[in-house]
Short mmCIF file of C-alpha atoms and ligand atoms in Angstrom, two decimals:
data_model
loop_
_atom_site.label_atom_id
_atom_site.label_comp_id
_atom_site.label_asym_id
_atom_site.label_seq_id
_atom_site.Cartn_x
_atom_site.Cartn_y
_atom_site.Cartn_z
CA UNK A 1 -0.98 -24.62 -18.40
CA UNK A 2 1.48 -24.52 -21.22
CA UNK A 3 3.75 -27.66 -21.12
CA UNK A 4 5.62 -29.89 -23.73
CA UNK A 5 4.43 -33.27 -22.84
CA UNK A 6 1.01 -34.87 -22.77
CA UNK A 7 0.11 -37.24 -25.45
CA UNK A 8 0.81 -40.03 -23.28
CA UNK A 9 -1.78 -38.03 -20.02
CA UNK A 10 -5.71 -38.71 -20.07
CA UNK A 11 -5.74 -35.90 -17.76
CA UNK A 12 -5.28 -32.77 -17.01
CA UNK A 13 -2.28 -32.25 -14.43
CA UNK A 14 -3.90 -30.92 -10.81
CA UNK A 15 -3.35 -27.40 -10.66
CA UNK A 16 -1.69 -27.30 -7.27
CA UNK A 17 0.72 -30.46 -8.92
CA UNK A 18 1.37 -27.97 -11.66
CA UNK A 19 2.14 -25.26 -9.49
CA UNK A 20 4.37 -27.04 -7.14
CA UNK A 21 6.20 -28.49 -10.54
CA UNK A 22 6.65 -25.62 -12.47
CA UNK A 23 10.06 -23.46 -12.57
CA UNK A 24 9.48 -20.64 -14.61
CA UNK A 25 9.04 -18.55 -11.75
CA UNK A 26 12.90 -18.68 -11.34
CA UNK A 27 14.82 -20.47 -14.49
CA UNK A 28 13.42 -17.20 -16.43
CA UNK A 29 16.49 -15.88 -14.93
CA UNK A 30 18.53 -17.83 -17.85
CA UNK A 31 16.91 -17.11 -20.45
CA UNK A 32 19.13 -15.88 -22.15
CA UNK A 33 21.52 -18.87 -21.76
CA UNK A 34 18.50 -21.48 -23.42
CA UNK A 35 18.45 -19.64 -26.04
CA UNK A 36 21.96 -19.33 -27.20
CA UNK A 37 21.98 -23.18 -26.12
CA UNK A 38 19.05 -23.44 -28.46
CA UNK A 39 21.26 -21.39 -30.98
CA UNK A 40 24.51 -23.62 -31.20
CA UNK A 41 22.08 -26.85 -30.71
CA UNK A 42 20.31 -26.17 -34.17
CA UNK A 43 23.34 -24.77 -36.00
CA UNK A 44 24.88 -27.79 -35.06
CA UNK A 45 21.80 -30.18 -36.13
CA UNK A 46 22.09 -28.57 -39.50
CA UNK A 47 26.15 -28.80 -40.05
CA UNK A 48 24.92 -32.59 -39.45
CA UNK A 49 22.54 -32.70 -42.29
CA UNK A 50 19.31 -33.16 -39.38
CA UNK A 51 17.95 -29.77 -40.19
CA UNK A 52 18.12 -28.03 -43.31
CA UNK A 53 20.22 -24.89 -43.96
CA UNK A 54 16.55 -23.40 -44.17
CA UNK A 55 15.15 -24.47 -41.33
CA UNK A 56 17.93 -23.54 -39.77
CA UNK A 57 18.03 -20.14 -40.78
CA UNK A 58 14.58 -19.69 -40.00
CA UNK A 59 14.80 -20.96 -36.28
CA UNK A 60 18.17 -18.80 -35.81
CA UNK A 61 16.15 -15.94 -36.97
CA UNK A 62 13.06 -16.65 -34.58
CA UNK A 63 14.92 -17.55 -31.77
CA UNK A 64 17.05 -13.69 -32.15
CA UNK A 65 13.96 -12.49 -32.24
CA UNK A 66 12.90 -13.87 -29.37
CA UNK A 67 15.89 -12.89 -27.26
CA UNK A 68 15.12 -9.43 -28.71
CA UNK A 69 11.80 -8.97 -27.37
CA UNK A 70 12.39 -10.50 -24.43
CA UNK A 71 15.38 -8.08 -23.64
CA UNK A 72 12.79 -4.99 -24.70
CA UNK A 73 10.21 -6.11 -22.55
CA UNK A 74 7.61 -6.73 -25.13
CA UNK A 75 7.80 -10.20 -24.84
CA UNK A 76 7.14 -11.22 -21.33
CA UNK A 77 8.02 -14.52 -20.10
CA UNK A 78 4.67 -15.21 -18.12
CA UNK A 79 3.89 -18.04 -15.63
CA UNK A 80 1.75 -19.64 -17.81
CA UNK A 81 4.91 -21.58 -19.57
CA UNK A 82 6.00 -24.96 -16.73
CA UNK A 83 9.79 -23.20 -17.32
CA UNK A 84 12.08 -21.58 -19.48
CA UNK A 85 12.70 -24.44 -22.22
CA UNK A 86 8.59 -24.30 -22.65
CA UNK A 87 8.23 -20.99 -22.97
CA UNK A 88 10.84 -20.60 -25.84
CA UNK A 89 9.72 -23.88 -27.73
CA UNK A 90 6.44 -22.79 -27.44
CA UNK A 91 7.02 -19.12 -28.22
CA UNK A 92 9.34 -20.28 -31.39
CA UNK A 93 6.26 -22.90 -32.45
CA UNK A 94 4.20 -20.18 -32.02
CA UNK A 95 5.94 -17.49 -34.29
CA UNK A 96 7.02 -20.28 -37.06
CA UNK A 97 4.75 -22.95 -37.15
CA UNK A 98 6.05 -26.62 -37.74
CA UNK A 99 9.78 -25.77 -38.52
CA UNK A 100 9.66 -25.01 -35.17
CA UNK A 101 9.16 -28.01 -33.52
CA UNK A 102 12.06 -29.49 -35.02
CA UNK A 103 14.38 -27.24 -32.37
CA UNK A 104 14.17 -30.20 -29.89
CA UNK A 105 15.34 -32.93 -31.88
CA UNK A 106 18.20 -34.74 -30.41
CA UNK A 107 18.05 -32.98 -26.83
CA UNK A 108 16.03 -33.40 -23.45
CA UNK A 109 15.46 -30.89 -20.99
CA UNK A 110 17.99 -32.97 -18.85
CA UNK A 111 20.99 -31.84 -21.06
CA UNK A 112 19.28 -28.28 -21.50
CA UNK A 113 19.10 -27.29 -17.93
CA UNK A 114 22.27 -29.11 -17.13
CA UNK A 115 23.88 -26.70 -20.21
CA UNK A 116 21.84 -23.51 -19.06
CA UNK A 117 22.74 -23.83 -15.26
CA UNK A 118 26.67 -24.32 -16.48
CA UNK A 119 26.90 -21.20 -18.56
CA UNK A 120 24.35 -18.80 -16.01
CA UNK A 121 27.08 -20.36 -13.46
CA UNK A 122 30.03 -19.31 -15.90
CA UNK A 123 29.29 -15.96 -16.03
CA UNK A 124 28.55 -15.73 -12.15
CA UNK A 125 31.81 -16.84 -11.26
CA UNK A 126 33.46 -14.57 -13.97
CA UNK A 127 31.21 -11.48 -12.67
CA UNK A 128 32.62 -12.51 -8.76
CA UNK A 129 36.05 -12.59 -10.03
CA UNK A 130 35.51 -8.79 -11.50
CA UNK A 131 34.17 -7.59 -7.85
CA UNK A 132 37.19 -9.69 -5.94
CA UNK A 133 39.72 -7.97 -8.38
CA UNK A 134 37.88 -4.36 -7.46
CA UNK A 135 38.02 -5.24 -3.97
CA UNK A 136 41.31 -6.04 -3.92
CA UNK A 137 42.49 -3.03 -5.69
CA UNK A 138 40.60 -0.90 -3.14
CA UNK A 139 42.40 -2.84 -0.16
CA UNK A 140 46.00 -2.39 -2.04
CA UNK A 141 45.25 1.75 -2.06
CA UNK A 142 45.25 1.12 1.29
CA UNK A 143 47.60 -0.69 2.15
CA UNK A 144 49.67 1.73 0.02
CA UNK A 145 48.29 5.02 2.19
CA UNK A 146 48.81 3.03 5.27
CA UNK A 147 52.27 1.18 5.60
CA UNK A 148 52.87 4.11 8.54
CA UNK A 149 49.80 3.77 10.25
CA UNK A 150 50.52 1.62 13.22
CA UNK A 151 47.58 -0.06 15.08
CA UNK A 152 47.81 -2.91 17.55
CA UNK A 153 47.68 -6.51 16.62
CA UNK A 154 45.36 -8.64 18.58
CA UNK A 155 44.97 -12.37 19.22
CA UNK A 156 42.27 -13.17 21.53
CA UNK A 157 41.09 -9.92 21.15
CA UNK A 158 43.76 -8.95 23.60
CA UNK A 159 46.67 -6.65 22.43
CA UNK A 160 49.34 -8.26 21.25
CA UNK A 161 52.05 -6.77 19.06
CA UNK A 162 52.22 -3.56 16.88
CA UNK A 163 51.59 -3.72 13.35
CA UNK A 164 50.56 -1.66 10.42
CA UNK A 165 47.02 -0.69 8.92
CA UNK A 166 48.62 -1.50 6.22
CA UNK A 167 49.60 -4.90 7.67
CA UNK A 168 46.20 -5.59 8.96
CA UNK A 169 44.44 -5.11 5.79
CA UNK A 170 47.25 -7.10 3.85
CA UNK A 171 45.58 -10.19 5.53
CA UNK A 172 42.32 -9.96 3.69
CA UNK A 173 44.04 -9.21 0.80
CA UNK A 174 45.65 -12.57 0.78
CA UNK A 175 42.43 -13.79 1.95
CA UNK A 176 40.38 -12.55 -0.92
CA UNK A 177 43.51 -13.61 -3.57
CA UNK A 178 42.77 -16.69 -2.73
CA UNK A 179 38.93 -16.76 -3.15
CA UNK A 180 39.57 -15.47 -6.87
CA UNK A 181 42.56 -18.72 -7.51
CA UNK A 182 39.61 -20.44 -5.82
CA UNK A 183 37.10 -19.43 -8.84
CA UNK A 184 39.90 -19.85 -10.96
CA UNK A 185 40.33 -23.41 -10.37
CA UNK A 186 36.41 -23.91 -10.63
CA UNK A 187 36.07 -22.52 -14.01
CA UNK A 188 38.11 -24.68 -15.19
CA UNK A 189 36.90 -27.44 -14.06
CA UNK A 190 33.54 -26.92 -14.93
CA UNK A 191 34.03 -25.64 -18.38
CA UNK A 192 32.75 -28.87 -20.27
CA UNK A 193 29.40 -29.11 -22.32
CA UNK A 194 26.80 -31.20 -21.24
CA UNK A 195 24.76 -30.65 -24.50
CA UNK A 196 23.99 -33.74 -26.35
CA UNK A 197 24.13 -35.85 -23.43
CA UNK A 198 20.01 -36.01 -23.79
CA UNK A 199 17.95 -37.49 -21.14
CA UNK A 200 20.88 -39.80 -19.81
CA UNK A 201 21.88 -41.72 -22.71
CA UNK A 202 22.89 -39.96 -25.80
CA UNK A 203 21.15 -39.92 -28.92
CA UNK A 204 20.58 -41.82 -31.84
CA UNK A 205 21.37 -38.83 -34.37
CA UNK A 206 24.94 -38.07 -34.78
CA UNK A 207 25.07 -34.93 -32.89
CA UNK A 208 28.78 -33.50 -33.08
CA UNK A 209 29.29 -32.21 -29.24
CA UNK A 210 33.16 -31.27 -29.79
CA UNK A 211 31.04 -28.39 -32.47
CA UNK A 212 28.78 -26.88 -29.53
CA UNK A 213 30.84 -27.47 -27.12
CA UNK A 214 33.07 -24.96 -29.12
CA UNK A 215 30.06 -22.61 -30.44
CA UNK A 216 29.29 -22.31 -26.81
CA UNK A 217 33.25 -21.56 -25.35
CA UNK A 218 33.51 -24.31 -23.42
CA UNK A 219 37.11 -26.65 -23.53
CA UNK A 220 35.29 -29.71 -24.78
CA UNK A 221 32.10 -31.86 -24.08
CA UNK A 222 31.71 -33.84 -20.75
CA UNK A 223 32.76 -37.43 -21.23
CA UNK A 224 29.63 -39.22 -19.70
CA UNK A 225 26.38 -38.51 -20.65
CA UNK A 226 24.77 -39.90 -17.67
CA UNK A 227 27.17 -37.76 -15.38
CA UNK A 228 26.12 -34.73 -17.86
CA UNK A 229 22.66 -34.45 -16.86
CA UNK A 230 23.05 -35.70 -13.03
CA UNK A 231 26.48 -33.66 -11.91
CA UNK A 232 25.83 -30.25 -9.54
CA UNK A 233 29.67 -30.46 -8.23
CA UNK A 234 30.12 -27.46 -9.78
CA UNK A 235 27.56 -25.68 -8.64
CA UNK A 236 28.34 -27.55 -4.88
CA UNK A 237 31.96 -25.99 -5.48
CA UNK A 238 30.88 -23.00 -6.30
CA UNK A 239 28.39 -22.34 -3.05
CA UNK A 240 31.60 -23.51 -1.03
CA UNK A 241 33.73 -20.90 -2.59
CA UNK A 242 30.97 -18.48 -2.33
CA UNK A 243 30.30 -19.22 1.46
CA UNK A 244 34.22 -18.96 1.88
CA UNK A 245 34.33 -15.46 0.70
CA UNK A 246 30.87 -14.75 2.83
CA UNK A 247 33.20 -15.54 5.64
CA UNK A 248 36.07 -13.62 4.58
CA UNK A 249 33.74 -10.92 4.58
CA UNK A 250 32.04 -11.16 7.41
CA UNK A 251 35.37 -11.35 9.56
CA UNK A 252 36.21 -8.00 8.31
CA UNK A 253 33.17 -6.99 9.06
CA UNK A 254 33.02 -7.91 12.32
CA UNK A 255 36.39 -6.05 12.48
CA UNK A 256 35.20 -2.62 11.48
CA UNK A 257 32.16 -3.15 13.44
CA UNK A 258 34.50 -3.26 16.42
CA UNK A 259 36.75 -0.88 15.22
CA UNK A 260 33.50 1.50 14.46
CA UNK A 261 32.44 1.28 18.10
CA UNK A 262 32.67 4.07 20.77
CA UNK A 263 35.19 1.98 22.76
CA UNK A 264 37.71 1.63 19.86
CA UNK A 265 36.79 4.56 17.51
CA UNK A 266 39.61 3.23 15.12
CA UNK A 267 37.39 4.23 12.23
CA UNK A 268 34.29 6.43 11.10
CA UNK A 269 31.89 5.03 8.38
CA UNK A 270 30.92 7.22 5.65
CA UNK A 271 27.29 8.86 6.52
CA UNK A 272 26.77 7.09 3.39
CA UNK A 273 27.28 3.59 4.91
CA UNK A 274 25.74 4.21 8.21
CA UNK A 275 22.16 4.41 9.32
CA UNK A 276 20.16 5.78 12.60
CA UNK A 277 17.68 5.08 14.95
CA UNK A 278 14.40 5.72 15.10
CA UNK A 279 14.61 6.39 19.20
CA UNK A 280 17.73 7.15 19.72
CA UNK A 281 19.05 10.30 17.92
CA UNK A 282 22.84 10.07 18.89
CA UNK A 283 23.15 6.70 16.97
CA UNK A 284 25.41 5.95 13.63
CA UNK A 285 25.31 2.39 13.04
CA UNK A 286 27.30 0.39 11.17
CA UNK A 287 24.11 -1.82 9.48
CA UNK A 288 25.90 -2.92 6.18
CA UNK A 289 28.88 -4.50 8.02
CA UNK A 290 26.41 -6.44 10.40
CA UNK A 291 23.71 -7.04 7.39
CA UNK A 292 26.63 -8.67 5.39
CA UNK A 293 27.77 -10.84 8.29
CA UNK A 294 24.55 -11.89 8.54
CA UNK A 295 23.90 -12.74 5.04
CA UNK A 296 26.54 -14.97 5.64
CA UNK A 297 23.86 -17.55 7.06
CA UNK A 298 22.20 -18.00 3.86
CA UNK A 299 24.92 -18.55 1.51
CA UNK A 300 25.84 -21.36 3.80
CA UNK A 301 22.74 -22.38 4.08
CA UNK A 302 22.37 -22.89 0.20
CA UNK A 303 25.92 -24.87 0.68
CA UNK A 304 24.18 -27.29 3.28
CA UNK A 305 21.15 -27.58 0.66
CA UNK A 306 21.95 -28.39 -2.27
CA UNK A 307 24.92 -31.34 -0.39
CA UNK A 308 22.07 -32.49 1.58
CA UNK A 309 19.76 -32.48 -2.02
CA UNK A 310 22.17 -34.25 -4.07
CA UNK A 311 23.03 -37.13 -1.77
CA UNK A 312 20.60 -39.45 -2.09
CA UNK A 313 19.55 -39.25 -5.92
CA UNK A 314 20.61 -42.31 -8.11
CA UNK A 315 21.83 -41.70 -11.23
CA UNK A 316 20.72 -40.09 -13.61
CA UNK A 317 18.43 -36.68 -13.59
CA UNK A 318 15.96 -36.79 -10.90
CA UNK A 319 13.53 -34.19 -10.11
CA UNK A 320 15.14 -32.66 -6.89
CA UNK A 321 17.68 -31.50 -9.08
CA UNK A 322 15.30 -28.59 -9.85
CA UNK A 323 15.97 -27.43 -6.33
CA UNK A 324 19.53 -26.45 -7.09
CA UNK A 325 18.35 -23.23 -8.62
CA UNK A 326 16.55 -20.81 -6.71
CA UNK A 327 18.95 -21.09 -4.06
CA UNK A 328 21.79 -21.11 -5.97
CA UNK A 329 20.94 -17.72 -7.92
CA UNK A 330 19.76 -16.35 -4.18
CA UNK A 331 23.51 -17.23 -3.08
CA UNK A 332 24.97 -15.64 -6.37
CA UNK A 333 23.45 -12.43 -6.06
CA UNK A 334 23.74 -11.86 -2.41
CA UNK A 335 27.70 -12.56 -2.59
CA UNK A 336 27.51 -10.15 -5.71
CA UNK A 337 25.98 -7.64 -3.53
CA UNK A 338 27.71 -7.94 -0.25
CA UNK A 339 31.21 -7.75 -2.21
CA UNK A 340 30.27 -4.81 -3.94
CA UNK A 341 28.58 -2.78 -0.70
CA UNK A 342 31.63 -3.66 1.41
CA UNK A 343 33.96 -2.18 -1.44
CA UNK A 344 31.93 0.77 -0.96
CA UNK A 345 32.01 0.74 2.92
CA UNK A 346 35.59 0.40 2.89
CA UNK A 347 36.40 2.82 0.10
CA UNK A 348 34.67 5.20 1.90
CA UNK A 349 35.66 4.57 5.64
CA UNK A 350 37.55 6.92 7.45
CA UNK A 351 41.12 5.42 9.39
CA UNK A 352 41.74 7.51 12.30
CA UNK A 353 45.98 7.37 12.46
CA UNK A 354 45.91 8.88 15.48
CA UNK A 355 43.68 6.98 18.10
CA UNK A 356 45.10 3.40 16.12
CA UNK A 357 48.34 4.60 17.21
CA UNK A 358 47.99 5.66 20.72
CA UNK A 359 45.96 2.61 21.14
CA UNK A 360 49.21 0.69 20.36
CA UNK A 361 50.97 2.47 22.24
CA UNK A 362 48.85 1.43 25.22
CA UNK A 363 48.27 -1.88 26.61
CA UNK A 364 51.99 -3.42 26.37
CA UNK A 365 51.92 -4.21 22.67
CA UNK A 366 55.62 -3.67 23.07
CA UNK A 367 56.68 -6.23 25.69
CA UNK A 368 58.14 -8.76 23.63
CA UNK A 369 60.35 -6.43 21.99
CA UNK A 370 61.28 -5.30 25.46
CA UNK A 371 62.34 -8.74 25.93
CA UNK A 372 64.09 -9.44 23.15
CA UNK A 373 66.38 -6.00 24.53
CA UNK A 374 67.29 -8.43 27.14
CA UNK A 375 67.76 -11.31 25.11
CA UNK A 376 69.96 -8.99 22.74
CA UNK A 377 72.21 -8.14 25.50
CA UNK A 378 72.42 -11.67 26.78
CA UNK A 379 69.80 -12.51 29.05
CA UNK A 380 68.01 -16.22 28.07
CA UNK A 381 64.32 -15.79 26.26
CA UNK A 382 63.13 -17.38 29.00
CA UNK A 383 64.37 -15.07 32.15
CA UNK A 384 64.02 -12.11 29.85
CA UNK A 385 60.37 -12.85 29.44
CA UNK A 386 59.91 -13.34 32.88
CA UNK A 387 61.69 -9.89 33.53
CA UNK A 388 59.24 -8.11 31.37
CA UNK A 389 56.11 -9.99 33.19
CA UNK A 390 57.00 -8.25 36.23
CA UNK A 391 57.60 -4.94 34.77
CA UNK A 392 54.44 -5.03 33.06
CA UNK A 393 52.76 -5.84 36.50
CA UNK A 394 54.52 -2.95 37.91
CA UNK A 395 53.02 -0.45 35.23
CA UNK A 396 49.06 -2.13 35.58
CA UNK A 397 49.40 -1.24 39.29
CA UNK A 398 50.53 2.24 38.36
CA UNK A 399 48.57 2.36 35.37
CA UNK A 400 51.51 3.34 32.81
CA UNK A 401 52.91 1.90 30.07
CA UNK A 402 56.33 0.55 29.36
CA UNK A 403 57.58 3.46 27.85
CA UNK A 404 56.51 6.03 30.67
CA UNK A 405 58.83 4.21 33.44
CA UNK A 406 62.32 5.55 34.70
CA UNK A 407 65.72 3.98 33.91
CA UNK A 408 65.39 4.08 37.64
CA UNK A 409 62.62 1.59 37.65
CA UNK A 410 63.99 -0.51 34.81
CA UNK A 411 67.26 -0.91 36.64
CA UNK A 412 65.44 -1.36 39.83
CA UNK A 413 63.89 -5.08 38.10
CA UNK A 414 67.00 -5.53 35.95
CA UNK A 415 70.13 -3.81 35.71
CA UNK A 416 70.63 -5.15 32.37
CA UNK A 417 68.26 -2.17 31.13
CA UNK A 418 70.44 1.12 29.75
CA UNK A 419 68.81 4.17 28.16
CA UNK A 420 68.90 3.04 25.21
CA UNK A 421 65.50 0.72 26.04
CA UNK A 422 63.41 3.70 25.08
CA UNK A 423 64.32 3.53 21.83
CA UNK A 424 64.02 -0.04 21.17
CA UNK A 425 60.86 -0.50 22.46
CA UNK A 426 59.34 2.38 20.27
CA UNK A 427 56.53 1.64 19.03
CA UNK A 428 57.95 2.47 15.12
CA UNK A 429 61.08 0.84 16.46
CA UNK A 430 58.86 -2.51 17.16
CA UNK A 431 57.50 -2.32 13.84
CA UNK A 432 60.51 -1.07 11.30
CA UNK A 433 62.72 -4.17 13.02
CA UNK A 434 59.99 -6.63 11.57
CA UNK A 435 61.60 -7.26 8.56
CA UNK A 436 61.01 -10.76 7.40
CA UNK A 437 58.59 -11.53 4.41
CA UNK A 438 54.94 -11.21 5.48
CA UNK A 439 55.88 -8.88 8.60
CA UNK A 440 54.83 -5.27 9.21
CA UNK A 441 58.23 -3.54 8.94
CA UNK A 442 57.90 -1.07 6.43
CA UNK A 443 60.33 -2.59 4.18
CA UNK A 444 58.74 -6.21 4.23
CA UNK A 445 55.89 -4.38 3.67
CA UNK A 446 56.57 -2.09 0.56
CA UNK A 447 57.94 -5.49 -1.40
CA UNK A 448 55.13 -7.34 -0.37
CA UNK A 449 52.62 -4.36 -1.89
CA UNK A 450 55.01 -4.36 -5.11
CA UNK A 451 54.28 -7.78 -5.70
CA UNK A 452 50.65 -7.35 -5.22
CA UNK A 453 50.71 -4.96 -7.68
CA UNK A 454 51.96 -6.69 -9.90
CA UNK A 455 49.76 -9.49 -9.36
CA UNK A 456 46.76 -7.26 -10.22
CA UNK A 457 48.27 -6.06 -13.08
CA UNK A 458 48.95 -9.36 -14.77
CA UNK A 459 46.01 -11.30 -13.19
CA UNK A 460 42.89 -9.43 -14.85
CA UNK A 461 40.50 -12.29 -15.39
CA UNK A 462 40.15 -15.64 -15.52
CA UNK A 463 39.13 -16.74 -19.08
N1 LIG B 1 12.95 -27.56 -14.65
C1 LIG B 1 13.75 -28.73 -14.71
C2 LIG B 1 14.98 -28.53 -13.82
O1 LIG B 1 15.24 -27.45 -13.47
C3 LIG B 1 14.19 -28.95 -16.12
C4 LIG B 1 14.50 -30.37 -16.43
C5 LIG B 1 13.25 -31.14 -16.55
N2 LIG B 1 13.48 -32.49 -16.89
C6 LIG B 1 12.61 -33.42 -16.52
N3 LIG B 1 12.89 -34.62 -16.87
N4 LIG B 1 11.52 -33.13 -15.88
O2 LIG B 1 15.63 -29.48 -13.41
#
């Protein structure tokens, strides 16, 4: 048991207490981030005449070194430290000797984890920002490929009206546009330095914060120290945004699992993306789509946990708090993960033109437009969709579609109908005349993916 407090014990801690206590098993994961917080605290400390330039020096050196072996595996971080901060302090004690055990002057853990969580959490949301803007690039070659490839559009499942693949996969691109603003707006709200805010209450040394708060990139230092050690928001924002793209994701997915199926054969996964089964031979299933809709669970179950841990804890750090991590870095990595697989998935995904088009060329997609012929040649909305109603029962019964019936037939319900119906309710007819902003029609279309473009190219990252 190697931990930083004790003088004030006549015991030994249980070892099942220490156990259940200790971190290290996951806040090794941010390493990385005590040290450099460990870094800008001392250089600070010395600026401010608490450490000498020497001592300084000499922990900078130790703690590199440190970082260094740590990186190369020669230094392992073992589970004998209670978490990170102890197993640096005591590593740097250990290499150095009494200069060393100056590093913690003017800091508690409280401030250390609360700066270590906010700059692990930095990074994540900068390295989901990178994946979003791959994504997105992927769906905008798409979209690009496909402004031609017409497909129906549902609602309730049910055909509706004709759009574009192109169209279709335009939605998640606004979708996932918004997830990044959505980071965006996180980052910089959580971009303030908790360092020097101590256990709750300051210190008594005159720390400068505005100094590490710069060494360290953030804006500024938080304006509360009590807040400082005791605020997860971010992290509570962060899950939400992170469960938001889970189900932007998984909505897609549930798309091309459909799509994927036998019934709808709108698309092939790659062999790459696919897997078998163990009985029965003829099966190519589309497990990543389903394991990422799934995952979906737990990122919003680390949401629900950590609002459900931090809502009964009085100010300022309690011990729950610990609980924000492991679940948080579980949610992290499996967004990191699904985003990336699905880019693969999609990249690699096969759009079959052909069988999305003579699906919408089946099942009345088209009967609106066939309606607003009537309306065009001055029948009321209201009669005109009546009109079409009955035609449309008149093809189920004879199991046709619109477009297969006679002038005959038309004139028979309406005599409003001429020959030039056939054109008009084509299904690249029904599409090209959708020309407002945000519609299919090809030219609505090809200024919307302009604009995207452009987007990507001036939007690279957020800091
Ligand atoms: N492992 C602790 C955490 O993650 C570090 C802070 C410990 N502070 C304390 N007062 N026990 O929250």
């Amino acid at each position: 048991m190697a931990q930083l407090w004790g003088g004030r014990f006549t015991k030994e801690t249980d070892q099942l207490v220490y156990n259940f206590n200790a971190s290290i098993t996951f806040d090794r994961k941010f390493y990385r981030q005590d040290i450099e917080g460990s870094m800008a605290h001392v250089t600070m400390l010395a600026r401010q005449g608490i450490l000498t330039d020497k001592e300084r020096d000499e922990i900078l050196a130790c703690l590199k070194g440190i970082l260094a072996d740590v990186e190369s595996g020669t230094l392992k971080i073992t589970e004998e430290y209670e978490d990170i901060h102890s197993f640096v302090e005591a590593t740097l004690i250990d290499r150095i000797g009494d200069t060393g055990k100056k590093l913690h002057t003017g800091r508690s853990r409280n401030d250390q984890v609360a700066l270590d969580m906010r700059l692990y959490t930095r990074k994540e949301v900068l390295a989901v920002d990178e994946l979003l803007k791959e994504l997105l690039h992927t769906l905008l070659n798409i979209m690009e490929e496909h402004v031609d490839t017409y497909m129906p559009g549902f609602t309730h499942l049910q055909k509706a009206q004709p759009v574009t693949l192109a169209h279709h996969v335009g939605a998640y691109f606004e979708m996932f546009k918004r997830d990044r603003q959505r980071l965006s707006d996180i980052y910089h709200r959580m971009n303030y330095c908790p360092l020097g805010a101590g256990a709750l209450a300051g210190t008594t040394y005159p720390l400068d914060r505005e100094y590490t708060a710069r060494l360290l990139g953030f804006y500024g230092p938080t304006l509360n120290s009590m807040d400082s050690v005791s605020d997860r928001d971010y992290l509570i924002e962060f899950l939400s945004a992170l469960s938001t793209i889970m189900m932007h994701l998984s909505r897609f997915c549930e798309e091309i699992i459909i799509w994927n199926s036998n019934e709808y054969r709108f698309v092939e996964i790659d062999d790459g993306y696919s897997t078998g089964s163990s009985i029965m031979p003829q099966k190519k299933n589309p497990d990543i789509a389903e394991l990422i809709r799934g995952k979906t669970g737990r990122v919003y179950g680390a949401l629900m946990s950590l609002l459900t841990i931090m809502k009964g804890i009085p100010l300022a750090y309690n011990k729950d708090m610990q609980e924000d991590k492991e679940l948080t870095f579980d949610a992290m990595d499996t967004v990191k993960g699904c985003i990336a697989l699905f880019n693969g998935m999609i990249s690699t995904m096969k759009f079959r033109k052909d069988v999305m088009e003579a699906s919408a060329k089946k099942g009345f997609a088209n009967a609106t437009d066939a309606a607003d012929y009537l309306v065009n040649h001055g029948v009321p909305f209201r009669d005109a969709h009546s009109i079409v109603g009955r035609l449309v029962l008149y093809c189920i019964d004879r199991d046709k579609a619109l477009d297969d019936m006679t002038l005959e037939e038309y004139q028979a319900v309406c005599p409003v109908f001429e020959q030039d119906i056939y054109e008009a309710i084509s299904l690249k007819t029904c599409v090209k005349k959708r020309t407002t902003l945000g519609a299919p029609g090809q030219e609505a279309m090809e200024r919307v993916i302009r604009e995207e473009r452009d987007y990507l190219e001036r939007y690279k990252s957020i800091s």
